[in-house]
Every structure is written in C-alpha cells, then in structure tokens.
Amino acid sequence: LRSVPTVIAGLNSENVIDPTKPGGVNRGGFTTSFFDPHQPVTRVGEWNLTLEREVLRAVVARFSYVGNHGFNLEQFRNFNSQPNNWVWFTTTGLPLPTGEYAGVARRSYDKTTYGEIRRYQKTGYSNFNGLTFEVQRRYEKGYGFQFFYVLSNAFRVAGNGWRDDIIPDPSIYLPGAVPADIGELNRFLNYRRDDAIPHHRLRWNWLVDLPFGRGKPLGRNAGALLNKVIGGWQVAGFGSWRSRYWSLPTSNWGATNPIEIYGTRYRIEDCRSGVCIPGYLYYNGYIPANRINSRDAQGRPNGVMGVPDNYRPAHSPIIPIPADGGRPSDPNFAYYDSNNVWITLKNGTVQRLSYDNGLHPWRNQFVAGPGSFGLDASLFKTIQFRERVALRFNADFFQVLNNPGIGLPGSASGILSLQNSSNAPRQLQLTLRLSW
C-alpha cells in the first residue's frame, strides 16, 4: 500500500468521531433544504388545432398549432442568501465581516448558524406555443417519406430541480432594484426562453427501393439466384436540422455598442496561444485592443488576425486595455481588462473590487447561433431462403456525410473556433442476422 490506513471499519473505528467535538463544519458552510409541506400537484393545460388534407395520391399534408401552459413546477427558494461584495459595500459602507461569524453575518435570515436555507416548492411555470407542418407519403410503389417543420416558442421559470432558477431574497440586491413581491421577483429574474428547445427544427425520413432485380428497371428478367443477390435492396434514412441559441455574456460592465452578428462573414485566426487556430468572428464580442491584428517584435501573429476595420466591441470591461498595451505609469496599468472599481467605506478605507450589481442588463438574453445538421442512412436487404428462414444484411451509416459541423461562438470574445468539430465522425456498422 502507498499509505497504511490507521482506522479500519469494524476493527478500531468505534470511537473515531467524538460527537462533543465536531470538526470541519463552519458557520454558514453548508446548505439545508426542506420540503414545503403543502405541495400542489404539477399540472399542464394543453390546446391544439390540426388541419389535414390529401394533396396528391398517397400524400397527406398536416398543419397544426399546439400550445400549453405548465404550472406548479418544481423550484427552490433560498431564504438565507447573502449579497455579493459590491452590493454589501455599497449599501452598508462596512468592511466584510471577519471572525467566527464571517460566513453568516451577511445572510438575510439566519446570522448565526446556517448557510443557504432552501425550500422545495411548486412555484415554477412554463409557456409554449408551436406550429407544425408535415408532409407524409405512405410507402407505395417503392418509396415513402415524411417531412416535418416545427416552430417552437418555449419559455419557462424553473422546472429543472436545483440546477437553476433558485429564488433569492430581494435584500441581496440594491434597494428598489428588484420587485419585493416574490412572484414578480421570480418572473423578473428567471422568466426566459428555454434554449434547450430549438426555435426551428426540420426532420425528414425516407424509404426507397433500389431499381435492381426481377421486375425492376435493372435486371428485370433476372433468374432466381441472381435476383437473390441483386434484388430487394432498400435505402432508408433520417435527418434533422435545428436552430441553436447562445447566451449573451454578463462578465463585463463597461461601455457597450450595438450587437452586430457577422455569422461566417469574417474568417479569422486566433493566434493568442502561440498556435493560430482558424475560426470566424461571429459577432462583435470583446477582443482586447492590443490583440487585434497584432504581431510580436519578430513580426509573428500573436493576436486575433483578420478582425475587420469596422469592428467595435459590443461590450467591454470597465478598464479596457489600450491598443498600444498601455504604460506602467498609468495608475490603472495593473487593472487593465478588469471591472475593478474603488469604494470608500464609512471608516475612510478604500476597497477595490470587481463591479457586479447582480443584475446585468444582458442576463437571460439569447441569440440565434449556427444550426446543427445530422444525417443517418442505411442500406439493407433480406434474403428469404424458406418461409421461416431469412438472412438480413444491414450497412448503417451514422453521420453519413461526415459533416464536422460548427459549434457556438464564445459568448465573451465572439469567436467561433474551428478547432473542434460539433458533430461526431462518420461511423459504419455492418450487421448480418439470420432468423428462423
């Protein structure tokens, strides 16, 4: 053994823990959760309208409107939250608490023992409105297909357990900055688009008989043996395309400019790491001014190359770095590319910290990004030897086009890197199955 244990369960572990001397637990250092004893039933109201008509032989078109409202969704409320440092200094003018009670002194409910106190309750809700258009051809005369388009507008508050949308106490924000009513506060902080549900989605599938074998255009008069080899082949597959969203950054608090979505118009190379990585400047995110089309003393690229002349960052830190890199004589030299501010406290001391009022204007704001495309296909055939004996061959191609796809842009920099693929590589699976 690399290290020999001194305590062995069942041998000498009986008195390892002394209940009169608990250790490792600090005031405010743990979260306590409990259930609201009066839990309403989670419910959903739904409504829909469908129009359907046969437009051609064996071809049906459907148009549907679907809506629903879910309520009494699961959510946590934190009764014992605490303000961040900036809000604390601004509202109280006092230094941060120290000593044994440092972890609880700023909390809104219990200032002696507990950290976060969360109640599991049913106060979340969701809203959905969607349109669906479908064209379907039943399998006939050697082929069939389906095509779907779905337009979804999905919004929610909570419904994702403890992972998000926890309701804090209004006191952790500046006075008057948020609604005092808990229901209004919940909507103000948490109601947003559900970016896990695509806004636009296309799906399609098909089944086609290949034109080989007896009675087909190729090999029409094939004999029994030849027909078992070349006849009966079919191709099937399904594909999808969906839109995706990315969230606007909330890390910078400085000057802003209008957001400009460039898409794949500007091809760039990010050479800041010493290796130039290709990509696109998807939108005018923040790139430090001294790294825009910059080169080192030897003339080698060491910044983001290919940034257009009309680029103006949509967001910036409070103290952005100058294009020339600045000078050590500048009092802010050590704080370039930071959101540092200085607050004078009641005792006259000056506290330096990063600005954050907890309510960034870009919070819960989502922007459409590049879509995601995938296509799978199969080539297969069944050879019938007898009435109860058959051999089936499948060649299944996952990501048959081997399309690498592109990811989502870095929300802060605006750079859509091509270093990694968004999709998995093509995979081939061969199957031979004998059934009797």
XYZ file of C-alpha atoms in Angstrom, residues 82-398:
317
model
C -26.429 36.974 1.018
C -25.438 39.954 -1.170
C -22.240 39.944 -3.167
C -19.326 42.108 -2.060
C -20.194 45.105 -4.256
C -23.785 45.300 -3.007
C -22.606 44.876 0.595
C -20.034 47.679 0.412
C -22.412 49.979 -1.477
C -25.401 49.543 0.823
C -23.666 49.328 4.212
C -20.346 51.111 3.773
C -18.853 48.500 6.096
C -15.936 46.127 5.586
C -16.586 42.444 5.142
C -17.284 40.607 8.412
C -14.427 38.601 9.868
C -14.037 36.048 12.598
C -16.193 33.096 13.563
C -19.420 34.599 12.161
C -17.941 35.815 8.873
C -19.832 33.175 6.878
C -23.260 34.101 8.269
C -23.157 37.786 9.202
C -24.355 38.979 5.766
C -27.160 36.462 5.382
C -30.770 37.573 5.177
C -32.451 35.120 7.583
C -30.128 33.325 9.996
C -26.947 35.117 11.032
C -25.601 32.590 13.492
C -25.536 29.040 12.109
C -26.805 28.129 8.668
C -25.656 28.774 5.137
C -28.278 28.648 2.411
C -31.725 27.515 3.575
C -33.721 26.276 0.602
C -37.364 25.298 0.441
C -38.510 22.913 -2.281
C -41.774 24.313 -3.585
C -44.011 24.342 -6.673
C -43.845 27.910 -7.977
C -42.385 27.426 -11.455
C -44.291 27.615 -14.712
C -43.806 27.310 -18.472
C -45.447 28.534 -21.669
C -45.236 27.003 -25.127
C -46.685 27.932 -28.493
C -45.732 25.999 -31.602
C -46.608 25.420 -35.246
C -46.047 22.134 -37.059
C -46.167 21.455 -40.784
C -45.907 17.854 -42.010
C -45.936 16.201 -45.431
C -46.164 12.413 -45.496
C -46.208 9.969 -48.377
C -47.232 6.462 -47.460
C -44.906 3.740 -48.719
C -46.201 2.817 -52.159
C -44.634 1.881 -55.497
C -41.199 1.617 -53.988
C -40.841 4.738 -51.892
C -42.250 6.729 -48.988
C -41.168 9.757 -46.989
C -42.038 12.185 -44.206
C -41.014 15.816 -43.709
C -41.627 17.878 -40.565
C -41.099 21.527 -39.724
C -41.668 22.660 -36.136
C -41.622 26.261 -34.927
C -41.360 26.401 -31.133
C -41.514 29.280 -28.706
C -40.822 27.869 -25.265
C -40.362 29.924 -22.108
C -40.069 28.825 -18.524
C -39.397 29.630 -14.912
C -37.781 26.711 -13.039
C -38.823 23.115 -13.688
C -35.201 21.952 -13.608
C -34.835 20.985 -9.955
C -31.963 22.557 -8.010
C -29.943 23.325 -11.139
C -31.254 26.804 -11.889
C -33.843 29.499 -11.148
C -33.457 29.438 -7.377
C -35.386 32.390 -5.921
C -33.118 34.534 -3.724
C -34.154 37.023 -1.072
C -34.788 40.526 -2.526
C -32.486 42.013 0.107
C -29.363 40.809 -1.690
C -29.857 43.480 -4.361
C -29.730 47.254 -4.151
C -32.835 48.776 -2.520
C -35.628 49.100 -5.086
C -33.672 47.273 -7.799
C -35.976 44.241 -7.872
C -39.673 43.656 -7.061
C -40.426 42.943 -3.426
C -43.249 40.542 -4.310
C -41.811 37.031 -4.630
C -43.948 36.119 -7.650
C -42.937 39.264 -9.517
C -39.314 38.763 -8.442
C -39.378 35.206 -9.760
C -40.597 36.368 -13.162
C -38.179 39.314 -13.270
C -35.123 37.183 -12.517
C -35.934 33.857 -14.132
C -38.549 34.010 -16.905
C -36.713 33.397 -20.173
C -36.544 31.390 -23.353
C -35.857 27.692 -22.852
C -32.791 27.361 -25.070
C -32.879 23.542 -24.762
C -35.878 23.512 -27.131
C -34.933 24.545 -30.703
C -36.794 27.531 -32.113
C -36.753 25.978 -35.608
C -36.496 22.268 -36.329
C -36.591 20.297 -39.577
C -36.808 16.498 -39.648
C -37.210 14.065 -42.504
C -37.046 10.344 -43.223
C -37.427 8.156 -46.265
C -37.534 4.587 -47.569
C -36.659 3.789 -51.215
C -36.429 0.502 -53.128
C -33.338 0.355 -55.335
C -34.147 -0.332 -59.015
C -32.366 -3.722 -59.201
C -33.845 -7.184 -59.523
C -36.710 -9.001 -61.126
C -39.386 -6.643 -62.446
C -37.168 -3.574 -61.842
C -35.576 -1.313 -64.477
C -32.180 -3.010 -63.980
C -32.200 -6.810 -64.028
C -35.868 -7.066 -64.981
C -35.532 -10.671 -66.163
C -33.023 -11.851 -63.565
C -33.144 -15.512 -62.616
C -33.926 -16.758 -59.125
C -30.297 -16.955 -57.976
C -29.244 -13.615 -59.465
C -32.373 -11.971 -58.100
C -31.495 -13.112 -54.560
C -28.188 -11.235 -54.928
C -29.201 -8.006 -56.664
C -32.908 -7.716 -55.838
C -34.671 -6.435 -52.750
C -32.130 -3.774 -51.747
C -33.561 -0.767 -49.933
C -32.145 2.535 -48.680
C -33.618 4.302 -45.670
C -32.528 7.214 -43.565
C -33.450 10.168 -41.467
C -32.012 13.619 -40.975
C -32.563 16.742 -38.952
C -31.600 20.363 -38.751
C -32.256 22.519 -35.729
C -31.501 26.044 -34.691
C -29.451 26.788 -31.588
C -29.087 29.667 -29.172
C -26.187 31.066 -27.217
C -26.444 33.452 -24.275
C -25.032 36.953 -24.251
C -22.099 37.404 -21.848
C -22.599 39.005 -18.473
C -18.981 39.284 -17.358
C -18.183 42.852 -18.497
C -19.731 46.032 -17.113
C -18.061 48.735 -19.191
C -19.078 50.630 -22.328
C -21.356 48.922 -24.836
C -22.057 49.230 -28.563
C -24.830 47.759 -30.713
C -24.544 43.989 -31.147
C -23.599 43.047 -34.715
C -23.989 39.439 -35.855
C -21.405 38.693 -38.563
C -22.033 34.967 -38.884
C -19.323 33.437 -41.105
C -18.571 36.662 -42.965
C -15.177 37.269 -41.342
C -12.657 34.415 -41.297
C -10.113 34.946 -38.542
C -7.188 33.174 -36.874
C -6.782 33.263 -33.113
C -3.016 33.260 -32.504
C -3.040 34.374 -28.868
C -1.970 30.968 -27.570
C 1.079 30.801 -29.853
C -0.752 28.497 -32.270
C -3.024 30.058 -34.881
C -6.469 28.439 -34.676
C -8.905 29.170 -37.533
C -12.426 30.385 -36.882
C -14.948 33.115 -37.534
C -15.689 36.387 -35.809
C -19.336 35.518 -35.264
C -20.289 38.758 -33.540
C -18.526 41.814 -32.151
C -17.573 40.354 -28.795
C -14.742 41.739 -26.730
C -11.206 41.290 -28.060
C -8.517 43.244 -26.169
C -7.467 46.205 -28.310
C -3.786 45.294 -28.142
C -4.546 41.840 -29.611
C -6.491 42.960 -32.690
C -4.416 42.014 -35.760
C -1.294 42.283 -33.575
C 2.202 40.908 -34.148
C 5.195 40.409 -31.879
C 8.603 42.059 -32.229
C 9.624 39.454 -34.833
C 6.505 40.146 -36.911
C 4.758 36.908 -35.999
C 0.995 36.982 -35.363
C 0.154 36.949 -31.653
C -3.415 38.243 -31.650
C -6.714 37.726 -33.413
C -5.919 38.149 -37.095
C -8.482 39.171 -39.708
C -10.621 41.438 -37.498
C -12.323 43.986 -39.816
C -11.647 47.719 -39.599
C -15.262 48.461 -38.684
C -15.105 46.266 -35.560
C -16.362 47.906 -32.376
C -16.824 45.624 -29.339
C -20.409 45.224 -28.167
C -19.209 45.002 -24.561
C -16.035 45.944 -22.713
C -14.627 45.765 -19.204
C -14.719 48.933 -17.134
C -10.955 49.361 -17.604
C -10.139 48.090 -21.130
C -6.540 47.792 -22.229
C -5.364 50.425 -24.738
C -4.382 49.430 -28.273
C -0.699 50.134 -27.530
C -0.761 47.953 -24.416
C -0.572 50.931 -22.041
C 2.303 52.222 -19.957
C 3.389 51.311 -16.399
C 2.992 54.971 -15.411
C -0.781 54.654 -15.908
C -2.424 54.225 -12.447
C -4.753 51.624 -13.986
C -1.942 49.665 -15.650
C -2.245 46.743 -13.214
C -6.023 46.624 -13.675
C -6.346 46.571 -17.455
C -9.142 44.358 -18.811
C -10.839 44.232 -15.434
C -14.105 45.526 -13.965
C -12.401 46.940 -10.889
C -13.940 49.848 -9.009
C -12.993 51.588 -5.771
C -15.467 52.217 -2.933
C -14.757 54.427 0.065
C -16.172 52.886 3.252
C -17.504 54.686 6.299
C -14.213 54.231 8.142
C -12.380 56.014 5.335
C -10.668 52.966 3.863
C -10.865 52.380 0.112
C -11.947 48.946 -1.035
C -11.022 47.701 -4.523
C -13.278 45.036 -6.040
C -14.914 43.905 -9.266
C -18.180 45.679 -10.074
C -21.278 43.461 -10.063
C -24.750 44.568 -9.009
C -26.172 41.098 -9.717
C -28.483 42.378 -12.473
C -26.532 42.517 -15.713
C -28.706 44.021 -18.496
C -27.806 41.114 -20.801
C -28.849 38.373 -18.388
C -31.295 35.805 -19.793
C -30.735 37.159 -23.316
C -30.276 34.561 -26.056
C -29.135 35.000 -29.659
C -29.573 32.561 -32.532
C -26.364 30.779 -33.475
C -25.318 28.331 -36.205
C -27.705 25.434 -36.732
C -26.931 21.779 -36.175
C -27.302 19.263 -39.015
C -27.198 15.463 -38.995
C -27.965 12.675 -41.447
C -28.017 8.886 -40.962
C -28.715 6.277 -43.631
C -28.927 2.502 -44.060
C -28.538 0.096 -46.953
C -30.218 -3.221 -46.242
C -31.695 -6.332 -47.768
C -33.426 -9.520 -46.675
C -32.832 -12.835 -48.439
C -35.666 -15.305 -47.884
C -34.381 -18.898 -48.106
C -37.543 -20.580 -46.892
C -40.805 -19.445 -45.395
C -39.278 -19.322 -41.893
C -35.585 -18.808 -42.676
C -34.262 -15.370 -43.682
C -30.907 -13.603 -43.775
C -30.827 -9.833 -43.335
C -27.848 -7.623 -44.147
C -27.539 -4.039 -42.874
C -24.946 -1.351 -43.586
C -25.770 1.525 -41.228
C -24.014 4.863 -41.701
C -24.195 7.297 -38.787
